[in-house]
Amino acid sequence: MSSTIQSKKRNNKNDNLHKAKSAKNDEFYTTRGTIENELKWYKHHFKGKVVYCNCDDPYESEFFKYFMLQFKMLGLKKLIATCYKNSPVANKQFQFFSNEELLTNRGNKAHKIEITSEDLKGENPSMENMKDILKRKKLVKNLPAKCDGSFDSKPCLKLLEEADIVVTNPPFSQFRQFVHVLEKYHKDFLIIGNMNAITYKEIFPLIKDNKLWLGYTHPKEFIEPNGTIKKFGNIMWFTNLDIPKRHEDLIIWKKYSPEEYPHYDNYDAINVDKVAEIPCDYCESWGLYPEEFEALDKTQWEEVRRERKEDTELIYVIPKEGTELRKLLHEHTDGYKEEIEHVLAKSIYCSGVMGVPITILDKYNPDQIEIVKFRKGNDEKDLTYTEGASPLEASKQASKQASKQASKQASGRLHLTSEFWSARYCNGIIGVPITFLDKWNPEQFRIINGIGRYACIENDSTNKIGTYGTNINGHRKYFRIHIQKIL
Ligand SMILES: C[S@@+](CC[C@H](N)C(=O)[O-])C[C@H]1O[C@@H](n2cnc3c(N)ncnc32)[C@H](O)[C@@H]1O
């Protein structure tokens, strides 16, 4: 036997082992308490809707029971549940099929239940009469012979099309595919999953883009097919249904200091180890020297924090609330940064005094600026103080044209480039633990990135799982979500 075939066989064996292990991990069943504790927050979402439980064992599943019992109270239009053929608990509590059918294995077919408001007219479903209603009204039906009831099988996708909201606890090993299907069919959903899913490169971007978020509770106990209780510490609800929690601001009060909030070695952000300690004054902002700050029109700009670096103080500012610039900053409109920097430079420069890096000498045009003094900066480089009549064009358009021309001709005209601003710009990005997502209000913070074990890093050229992360003094910080305050 060739070594390739041998290794293929070995791989197949490993795959099967892996599948068997995953399948085993898929078989845990949700308790009524877990469902009630979470669903009480979503009641208004269900009115007039078609709910589909597509990884359930109709009747054995507490999801199905919950919705059948609450059908009228929630004002559902329809309830659908489908059962996977291979489910080990199907037909245990409620035998839809005859003994003969079960013995010949004909009963172990994938089946579905569909209940409409019409079916429940004059009925008052309870735990006691549920079976009777299902039987009497013939609501349990086999799925087509070739269908195994998988959520991605044709008949189940057809039912999915009809549904408004999917509510279930899908097999954990197929979580990625399951969410992908829901996304593809543009469905609302409320589903149970493992916390690790957050770090999947298929899932994290959905969180980042506000297409999926965490529910309220953290289910702790599930029931295994043999009836024993299994405890978990990392299970959560994932949803795209709006909930009040998402609109509540996280209360933060700590002030930033470079000592308490170290900067990563390999990523331009500060690290925070506890969500409650996210500094309230660390945000996207621009640093000015005190002389420059004095010259600034305070009706247009506001101070957010001060940072002392050796013997110099930088005062970080942002456009004042209510200004056009603040709107650009708030919305991160294309080119917002350049626009803010342009106006900020103009405000200080027109007033006559501005601190600029010594590299300005490369572009120095004596018709444009006059050097008034040199002074030692905090980075031990000389800073050049300049003064003069502002040649900065009156209108933004003119300025942009001139800027283009200047760079084209490499003339000596002064344009305060990104290079200049990079020393003064603070991107306000903060690396926080994954638990932040439980408290995330997307109107308060935007997610910039996520870096960690299964990183989904936009600029990660290595693209290798497990090799990339943010370090502090050479020590890796486990999965961090990089956030920025919305101003
Ligand atoms: C974690 S259990 C949860 C069962 C039930 N939803 C509950 O919460 O009690 C996942 C269920 O999905 C079923 N399942 C596995 N693969 C499936 C698939 N491809 N399509 C639909 N269901 C599947 C399993 O048999 C199992 O019953």
Coordinates of C-alpha atoms and ligand atoms in Angstrom, one line a residue:
M1 CA 0.0 0.0 0.0
S2 CA 1.4 3.4 -1.0
S3 CA 2.1 5.8 1.8
T4 CA -0.4 8.3 0.2
I5 CA -3.2 5.7 0.4
Q6 CA -2.1 4.9 3.9
S7 CA -2.2 8.5 5.0
K8 CA -5.6 9.0 3.2
K9 CA -7.0 6.1 5.1
R10 CA -5.6 7.5 8.3
N11 CA -7.1 10.9 7.6
N12 CA -10.5 9.3 6.9
K13 CA -10.3 7.5 10.2
N14 CA -9.4 10.7 11.9
D15 CA -12.3 12.5 10.2
N16 CA -14.7 9.8 11.2
L17 CA -13.5 9.9 14.8
H18 CA -13.8 13.7 14.7
K19 CA -17.3 13.4 13.3
A20 CA -18.4 10.9 15.9
K21 CA -17.0 13.1 18.6
S22 CA -18.8 16.2 17.2
A23 CA -22.0 14.3 16.8
K24 CA -21.9 13.2 20.4
N25 CA -21.3 16.8 21.4
D26 CA -24.4 17.8 19.4
E27 CA -26.7 15.7 21.5
F28 CA -27.7 17.8 24.4
Y29 CA -31.2 19.0 24.9
T30 CA -32.5 22.4 26.0
T31 CA -34.5 22.6 29.2
R32 CA -37.8 24.5 29.5
G33 CA -36.3 26.9 32.1
T34 CA -33.5 27.9 29.6
I35 CA -36.0 28.6 26.9
E36 CA -38.4 30.6 29.1
N37 CA -35.6 32.7 30.7
E38 CA -34.5 33.9 27.3
L39 CA -37.7 34.0 25.3
K40 CA -39.4 36.3 27.8
W41 CA -37.4 39.2 26.3
Y42 CA -38.6 38.6 22.8
K43 CA -42.4 38.1 23.1
H44 CA -43.3 41.1 20.9
H45 CA -41.2 39.8 18.0
F46 CA -43.5 36.7 17.5
K47 CA -46.8 38.3 16.9
G48 CA -48.2 37.2 13.5
K49 CA -45.0 35.3 12.7
V50 CA -44.1 31.9 11.4
V51 CA -41.7 30.3 13.8
Y52 CA -39.6 27.4 12.6
C53 CA -37.7 25.0 14.9
N54 CA -35.5 23.2 12.4
C55 CA -33.2 21.1 14.5
D56 CA -35.8 19.7 16.8
D57 CA -37.5 16.5 17.6
P58 CA -41.1 17.6 17.5
Y59 CA -42.7 16.8 20.7
E60 CA -39.5 15.7 22.5
S61 CA -38.1 19.2 22.1
E62 CA -38.9 21.8 24.7
F63 CA -38.7 24.4 22.0
F64 CA -41.7 22.9 20.2
K65 CA -43.6 22.4 23.5
Y66 CA -43.0 26.1 24.5
F67 CA -44.3 27.4 21.2
M68 CA -47.3 25.1 21.0
L69 CA -48.3 26.0 24.6
Q70 CA -47.7 29.7 24.0
F71 CA -49.0 29.8 20.5
K72 CA -52.1 31.9 21.3
M73 CA -50.4 34.1 23.9
L74 CA -47.6 35.0 21.4
G75 CA -50.1 35.5 18.6
L76 CA -48.2 33.1 16.2
K77 CA -49.3 32.7 12.7
K78 CA -47.7 29.2 12.3
L79 CA -45.4 26.9 14.1
I80 CA -43.2 24.4 12.1
A81 CA -40.8 21.9 13.6
T82 CA -38.7 19.3 11.7
C83 CA -37.0 16.3 13.1
Y84 CA -33.6 15.0 12.0
K85 CA -33.9 11.3 11.1
N86 CA -30.9 10.4 13.2
S87 CA -32.0 12.1 16.3
P88 CA -31.6 9.6 19.2
V89 CA -34.5 11.0 21.2
A90 CA -37.1 11.1 18.4
N91 CA -40.2 8.9 19.1
K92 CA -39.2 8.4 22.7
Q93 CA -41.8 10.5 24.4
F94 CA -44.4 10.4 21.8
Q95 CA -44.8 7.6 19.4
F96 CA -46.2 9.0 16.2
F97 CA -45.7 5.8 14.4
S98 CA -47.0 2.3 15.0
N99 CA -44.9 -0.3 16.8
E100 CA -44.7 -2.3 13.6
E101 CA -43.4 0.7 11.7
L102 CA -40.8 1.4 14.4
L103 CA -39.7 -2.3 14.5
T104 CA -39.2 -2.3 10.7
N105 CA -37.5 1.0 11.0
R106 CA -40.0 2.6 8.7
G107 CA -41.1 4.8 11.6
N108 CA -37.7 6.2 12.0
K109 CA -38.3 8.8 9.3
A110 CA -37.6 12.4 9.3
H111 CA -40.9 14.1 10.0
K112 CA -42.4 17.5 10.5
I113 CA -45.2 19.2 12.4
E114 CA -47.0 22.3 11.0
I115 CA -49.5 24.1 13.2
T116 CA -51.5 27.1 12.1
S117 CA -53.8 29.3 14.1
E118 CA -56.7 27.6 12.3
D119 CA -55.6 24.2 13.6
L120 CA -55.8 25.5 17.2
K121 CA -59.2 27.2 16.9
G122 CA -61.3 26.0 19.8
E123 CA -58.3 24.2 21.3
N124 CA -56.5 25.1 24.5
P125 CA -53.1 23.3 24.3
S126 CA -51.7 22.0 27.5
M127 CA -49.0 19.5 28.4
E128 CA -51.8 17.0 29.0
N129 CA -53.7 17.4 25.7
M130 CA -50.9 18.2 23.4
K131 CA -50.4 14.7 22.1
D132 CA -54.1 14.3 21.6
I133 CA -54.4 17.5 19.5
L134 CA -51.4 16.5 17.3
K135 CA -52.9 13.1 16.7
R136 CA -56.5 14.2 16.3
K137 CA -55.7 16.9 13.8
K138 CA -53.1 14.7 12.0
L139 CA -50.4 17.4 12.3
V140 CA -47.4 15.1 12.3
K141 CA -46.3 14.2 8.8
N142 CA -43.3 12.4 7.2
L143 CA -40.9 14.4 5.2
P144 CA -40.3 13.0 1.7
A145 CA -38.7 9.6 1.8
K146 CA -35.2 10.7 0.7
C147 CA -35.0 13.6 3.1
D148 CA -33.1 13.1 6.4
G149 CA -34.6 16.3 7.9
S150 CA -31.3 18.1 7.8
F151 CA -31.8 21.8 8.1
D152 CA -30.1 22.3 4.7
S153 CA -32.1 19.6 2.9
K154 CA -34.4 20.8 0.1
P155 CA -37.7 20.2 1.9
C156 CA -36.4 21.9 5.1
L157 CA -35.1 24.9 3.1
K158 CA -38.6 25.2 1.6
L159 CA -40.0 25.3 5.0
L160 CA -37.3 27.8 6.0
E161 CA -38.4 30.1 3.2
E162 CA -41.8 30.3 4.7
A163 CA -40.5 31.0 8.2
D164 CA -40.0 34.5 9.7
I165 CA -38.0 33.4 12.8
V166 CA -35.9 30.3 13.5
V167 CA -35.6 29.3 17.1
T168 CA -33.6 26.3 18.1
N169 CA -30.5 24.8 19.6
P170 CA -28.7 23.6 16.4
P171 CA -25.9 20.9 16.4
F172 CA -22.9 22.7 17.7
S173 CA -20.6 21.0 15.2
Q174 CA -22.6 22.5 12.3
F175 CA -23.0 26.0 13.8
R176 CA -21.1 27.8 11.0
Q177 CA -23.1 26.1 8.3
F178 CA -26.3 26.6 10.2
V179 CA -25.8 30.4 10.6
H180 CA -24.7 30.6 6.9
V181 CA -28.0 29.1 5.8
L182 CA -29.9 31.6 8.0
E183 CA -27.9 34.5 6.6
K184 CA -28.5 33.3 3.0
Y185 CA -32.2 33.1 3.5
H186 CA -32.3 36.5 5.4
K187 CA -34.0 35.0 8.4
D188 CA -34.5 36.3 11.9
F189 CA -33.2 33.9 14.5
L190 CA -32.7 33.1 18.2
I191 CA -30.4 30.2 18.6
I192 CA -28.1 28.6 21.2
G193 CA -24.4 28.2 20.5
N194 CA -21.0 27.9 22.1
M195 CA -19.0 31.0 23.1
N196 CA -16.1 29.8 20.9
A197 CA -18.2 30.5 17.8
I198 CA -17.6 34.2 18.4
T199 CA -14.0 33.7 17.3
Y200 CA -14.8 31.8 14.1
K201 CA -13.9 33.7 11.0
E202 CA -17.4 33.0 9.6
I203 CA -19.2 34.3 12.7
F204 CA -17.1 37.2 14.0
P205 CA -17.6 39.4 10.9
L206 CA -21.4 39.1 11.4
I207 CA -21.0 40.3 15.0
K208 CA -18.8 43.2 13.8
D209 CA -21.2 44.2 11.1
N210 CA -24.2 44.2 13.5
K211 CA -25.8 41.2 11.9
L212 CA -25.7 38.9 14.9
W213 CA -25.4 39.6 18.6
L214 CA -25.7 37.9 22.0
G215 CA -28.9 37.4 23.9
Y216 CA -29.5 37.8 27.6
T217 CA -28.8 34.6 29.4
H218 CA -26.1 32.0 29.6
P219 CA -27.7 28.5 29.6
K220 CA -25.9 26.3 32.1
E221 CA -27.6 22.9 32.0
F222 CA -28.7 20.6 29.2
I223 CA -30.1 17.1 29.1
E224 CA -28.3 14.3 27.4
P225 CA -30.2 11.6 25.5
N226 CA -29.9 9.2 28.6
G227 CA -31.5 11.8 30.8
T228 CA -28.5 12.9 32.7
I229 CA -27.8 16.6 33.1
K230 CA -24.7 18.1 31.5
K231 CA -23.4 21.4 32.8
F232 CA -21.7 24.0 30.5
G233 CA -20.0 27.3 31.3
N234 CA -19.6 28.6 27.8
I235 CA -23.0 28.5 26.1
M236 CA -24.9 31.5 25.0
W237 CA -27.8 32.7 22.8
F238 CA -27.1 34.3 19.5
T239 CA -29.8 36.4 17.7
N240 CA -30.4 39.1 15.3
L241 CA -33.7 40.2 16.9
D242 CA -33.5 43.6 18.5
I243 CA -33.5 43.6 22.3
P244 CA -33.5 46.5 24.8
K245 CA -30.1 45.3 26.2
R246 CA -28.5 46.5 22.9
H247 CA -29.5 50.0 23.5
E248 CA -28.2 50.4 27.1
D249 CA -24.9 52.2 27.5
L250 CA -22.1 50.5 29.3
I251 CA -21.3 52.7 32.4
I252 CA -17.6 53.5 32.3
W253 CA -15.9 56.0 34.5
K254 CA -12.1 55.2 34.7
K255 CA -9.7 57.7 33.3
Y256 CA -7.0 56.7 30.8
S257 CA -3.4 56.7 31.9
P258 CA -0.6 55.2 29.8
E259 CA 0.7 53.3 32.8
E260 CA -2.6 51.6 33.5
Y261 CA -3.5 50.9 29.9
P262 CA -0.4 49.6 28.0
H263 CA -0.2 49.8 24.3
Y264 CA 0.2 46.5 22.4
D265 CA 3.6 45.7 21.0
N266 CA 2.2 44.8 17.6
Y267 CA -1.1 46.6 17.2
D268 CA -2.0 50.2 17.5
A269 CA -4.4 50.0 20.4
I270 CA -4.4 49.9 24.2
N271 CA -5.2 46.9 26.2
V272 CA -8.0 46.6 28.8
D273 CA -8.4 43.4 30.8
K274 CA -11.7 44.1 32.5
V275 CA -14.7 45.4 30.6
A276 CA -15.7 47.6 33.5
E277 CA -12.4 49.3 33.3
I278 CA -12.7 50.6 29.7
P279 CA -11.4 54.2 30.0
C280 CA -14.2 56.8 29.4
D281 CA -11.9 59.5 28.0
Y282 CA -9.9 57.4 25.6
C283 CA -11.2 58.0 22.1
E284 CA -10.3 59.0 18.6
S285 CA -8.8 62.5 19.0
W286 CA -6.0 64.9 18.0
G287 CA -3.3 66.1 20.3
L288 CA -2.3 69.7 20.6
Y289 CA 0.4 71.5 22.5
P290 CA -0.9 74.0 25.1
E291 CA 0.0 77.0 23.0
E292 CA -2.0 75.6 20.1
F293 CA -4.9 74.6 22.3
E294 CA -5.1 78.2 23.7
A295 CA -5.4 79.5 20.1
L296 CA -8.3 77.2 19.3
D297 CA -11.9 78.4 19.0
K298 CA -13.5 76.6 21.9
T299 CA -17.0 77.0 20.4
Q300 CA -15.8 74.5 17.7
W301 CA -13.6 72.1 19.5
E302 CA -13.7 70.3 22.8
E303 CA -11.0 68.8 25.0
V304 CA -11.3 65.1 25.8
R305 CA -8.2 64.4 27.8
R306 CA -4.7 65.5 28.6
E307 CA -1.6 63.3 28.5
R308 CA 1.7 64.3 30.0
K309 CA 4.7 62.9 28.2
E310 CA 7.8 63.8 30.2
D311 CA 7.8 67.6 30.4
T312 CA 5.2 68.3 27.7
E313 CA 1.5 68.1 27.8
L314 CA -0.7 67.1 24.9
I315 CA -4.3 68.1 25.0
Y316 CA -6.5 65.8 22.9
V317 CA -9.4 67.5 21.2
I318 CA -12.4 66.6 19.0
P319 CA -14.9 68.8 17.1
K320 CA -17.6 70.1 19.4
E321 CA -21.0 68.4 19.6
G322 CA -23.4 69.9 17.1
T323 CA -20.7 71.0 14.6
E324 CA -20.6 69.6 11.0
L325 CA -17.2 68.1 11.7
R326 CA -18.5 66.2 14.7
K327 CA -21.2 64.8 12.4
L328 CA -18.5 63.6 10.0
L329 CA -16.5 62.1 12.9
H330 CA -19.7 60.5 14.3
E331 CA -20.5 58.9 11.0
H332 CA -17.0 58.1 9.9
T333 CA -17.9 59.6 6.5
D334 CA -15.3 59.0 3.8
G335 CA -12.4 61.4 4.2
Y336 CA -13.6 62.6 7.7
K337 CA -10.2 62.3 9.1
E338 CA -8.5 64.4 6.4
E339 CA -11.3 67.0 6.7
I340 CA -10.9 67.3 10.5
E341 CA -7.2 67.6 10.2
H342 CA -7.4 70.2 7.5
V343 CA -9.8 72.4 9.5
L344 CA -7.8 71.8 12.7
A345 CA -4.6 72.9 11.0
K346 CA -6.3 75.9 9.6
S347 CA -7.7 76.9 13.0
I348 CA -4.4 76.8 14.7
Y349 CA -2.3 78.0 11.8
C350 CA -4.5 81.0 11.0
S351 CA -4.1 82.0 14.6
G352 CA -0.4 82.2 14.0
V353 CA 1.3 79.6 16.1
M354 CA 1.8 75.9 15.5
G355 CA 4.1 73.2 16.7
V356 CA 5.3 71.0 13.8
P357 CA 7.9 68.3 13.6
I358 CA 11.4 69.1 12.4
T359 CA 10.8 67.2 9.2
I360 CA 8.8 70.3 8.0
L361 CA 12.2 71.7 7.0
D362 CA 12.1 69.4 4.0
K363 CA 9.0 71.2 2.8
Y364 CA 9.8 74.6 4.1
N365 CA 8.8 77.5 2.0
P366 CA 9.8 80.9 3.5
D367 CA 7.1 82.7 1.5
Q368 CA 4.6 80.6 3.4
I369 CA 5.8 80.3 6.9
E370 CA 8.2 81.9 9.2
I371 CA 10.1 80.0 11.9
V372 CA 9.8 81.8 15.2
K373 CA 11.6 79.4 17.5
F374 CA 12.9 76.0 18.1
R375 CA 12.1 74.0 21.2
K376 CA 12.8 70.6 22.6
G377 CA 9.9 68.2 22.2
N378 CA 8.9 65.3 24.4
D379 CA 10.4 62.9 21.9
E380 CA 13.8 64.5 22.2
K381 CA 13.5 65.9 18.7
D382 CA 13.6 69.6 18.1
L383 CA 10.2 71.1 17.2
T384 CA 9.9 74.0 15.0
Y385 CA 7.6 76.8 15.9
T386 CA 6.2 78.7 12.9
E387 CA 4.2 81.7 12.3
G388 CA 3.0 83.6 9.3
A389 CA 0.1 84.7 7.1
S390 CA -1.9 81.6 6.3
P391 CA -1.6 80.7 2.7
L392 CA -4.0 77.8 3.3
E393 CA -6.7 78.2 0.7
A394 CA -9.9 79.7 1.8
S395 CA -12.1 77.0 0.4
K396 CA -11.8 73.3 0.9
Q397 CA -12.0 72.7 -2.9
A398 CA -9.1 75.1 -3.5
S399 CA -7.1 73.5 -0.8
K400 CA -7.6 70.0 -2.2
Q401 CA -6.5 71.1 -5.7
A402 CA -3.5 72.9 -4.4
S403 CA -2.6 69.8 -2.3
K404 CA -2.8 67.6 -5.4
Q405 CA -0.7 70.0 -7.4
A406 CA 1.8 70.5 -4.6
S407 CA 2.5 66.8 -4.3
K408 CA 2.6 66.5 -8.1
Q409 CA 5.2 69.2 -8.4
A410 CA 6.9 68.4 -5.2
S411 CA 7.0 72.1 -4.6
G412 CA 7.9 73.4 -1.2
R413 CA 4.3 74.4 -0.2
L414 CA 3.3 73.4 3.3
H415 CA 0.7 70.7 3.5
L416 CA 0.3 69.1 6.9
T417 CA 0.4 65.6 5.8
S418 CA -0.7 62.4 7.4
E419 CA 2.9 62.1 8.5
F420 CA 2.5 65.2 10.6
W421 CA -0.7 64.1 12.1
S422 CA 0.4 60.6 12.9
A423 CA 2.3 61.9 15.8
R424 CA -0.7 63.7 17.1
Y425 CA -3.6 61.4 16.1
C426 CA -4.9 58.9 18.6
N427 CA -7.1 56.3 17.0
G428 CA -8.9 55.6 20.3
I429 CA -8.8 51.8 19.7
I430 CA -9.1 49.7 22.8
G431 CA -8.6 45.9 23.0
V432 CA -11.2 44.3 25.3
P433 CA -12.0 40.7 26.4
I434 CA -14.6 38.8 24.6
T435 CA -17.1 39.3 27.5
F436 CA -17.5 42.8 26.2
L437 CA -20.0 41.5 23.6
D438 CA -22.5 40.8 26.4
K439 CA -22.6 44.5 27.2
W440 CA -22.1 45.9 23.7
N441 CA -24.3 48.8 22.7
P442 CA -23.5 49.5 19.0
E443 CA -24.5 53.1 19.4
Q444 CA -21.8 53.5 22.0
F445 CA -18.9 51.6 20.5
R446 CA -18.0 50.3 17.1
I447 CA -16.1 47.1 16.6
I448 CA -13.0 47.6 14.6
N449 CA -11.5 44.2 14.6
G450 CA -11.0 40.9 16.5
I451 CA -7.7 39.3 17.1
G452 CA -7.0 35.9 18.6
R453 CA -7.0 32.2 18.2
Y454 CA -9.3 32.0 15.2
A455 CA -8.5 35.5 14.2
C456 CA -10.4 37.4 11.6
I457 CA -8.0 40.1 11.2
E458 CA -8.5 42.3 8.2
N459 CA -4.8 43.1 7.8
D460 CA -3.3 39.8 8.9
S461 CA -1.1 38.9 6.1
T462 CA -0.2 35.6 7.8
N463 CA -3.8 34.5 7.9
K464 CA -2.7 31.5 10.0
I465 CA -5.1 30.3 12.7
G466 CA -3.5 30.4 16.1
T467 CA -0.4 32.2 15.2
Y468 CA -1.5 35.8 15.5
G469 CA -2.5 37.8 18.5
T470 CA -1.8 41.0 20.3
N471 CA 1.1 41.0 22.6
I472 CA 2.2 43.2 25.6
N473 CA 5.8 43.0 26.4
G474 CA 6.0 39.8 24.3
H475 CA 3.1 38.1 26.1
R476 CA 0.1 37.1 24.1
K477 CA -3.3 38.5 25.1
Y478 CA -6.0 35.9 24.4
F479 CA -8.7 36.9 22.0
R480 CA -9.3 40.6 22.1
I481 CA -12.0 42.6 20.4
H482 CA -10.9 46.0 19.3
I483 CA -13.4 48.7 19.8
Q484 CA -13.7 52.4 19.3
K485 CA -16.0 54.8 21.1
I486 CA -18.6 56.4 18.8
L487 CA -18.4 60.2 19.3
Ligands
LIG1 C1 -28.1 20.2 20.5 S1 -29.4 19.2 20.0 C2 -30.7 20.2 20.4 C3 -32.0 19.5 20.2 C4 -33.2 20.5 20.4 N1 -33.2 21.5 19.5 C5 -33.1 21.0 21.8 O1 -32.7 22.1 22.0 O2 -33.5 20.3 22.7 C6 -29.2 19.3 18.2 C7 -30.2 18.5 17.5 O3 -29.9 18.6 16.1 C8 -30.0 17.4 15.5 N2 -29.2 17.4 14.2 C9 -27.9 17.0 14.0 N3 -27.6 17.3 12.7 C10 -28.6 17.9 12.1 C11 -28.9 18.4 10.9 N4 -28.0 18.4 9.9 N5 -30.1 19.0 10.6 C12 -31.0 19.1 11.6 N6 -30.8 18.6 12.8 C13 -29.7 18.0 13.1 C14 -29.5 16.4 16.5 O4 -30.0 15.1 16.3 C15 -30.1 17.0 17.8 O5 -31.3 16.5 18.0

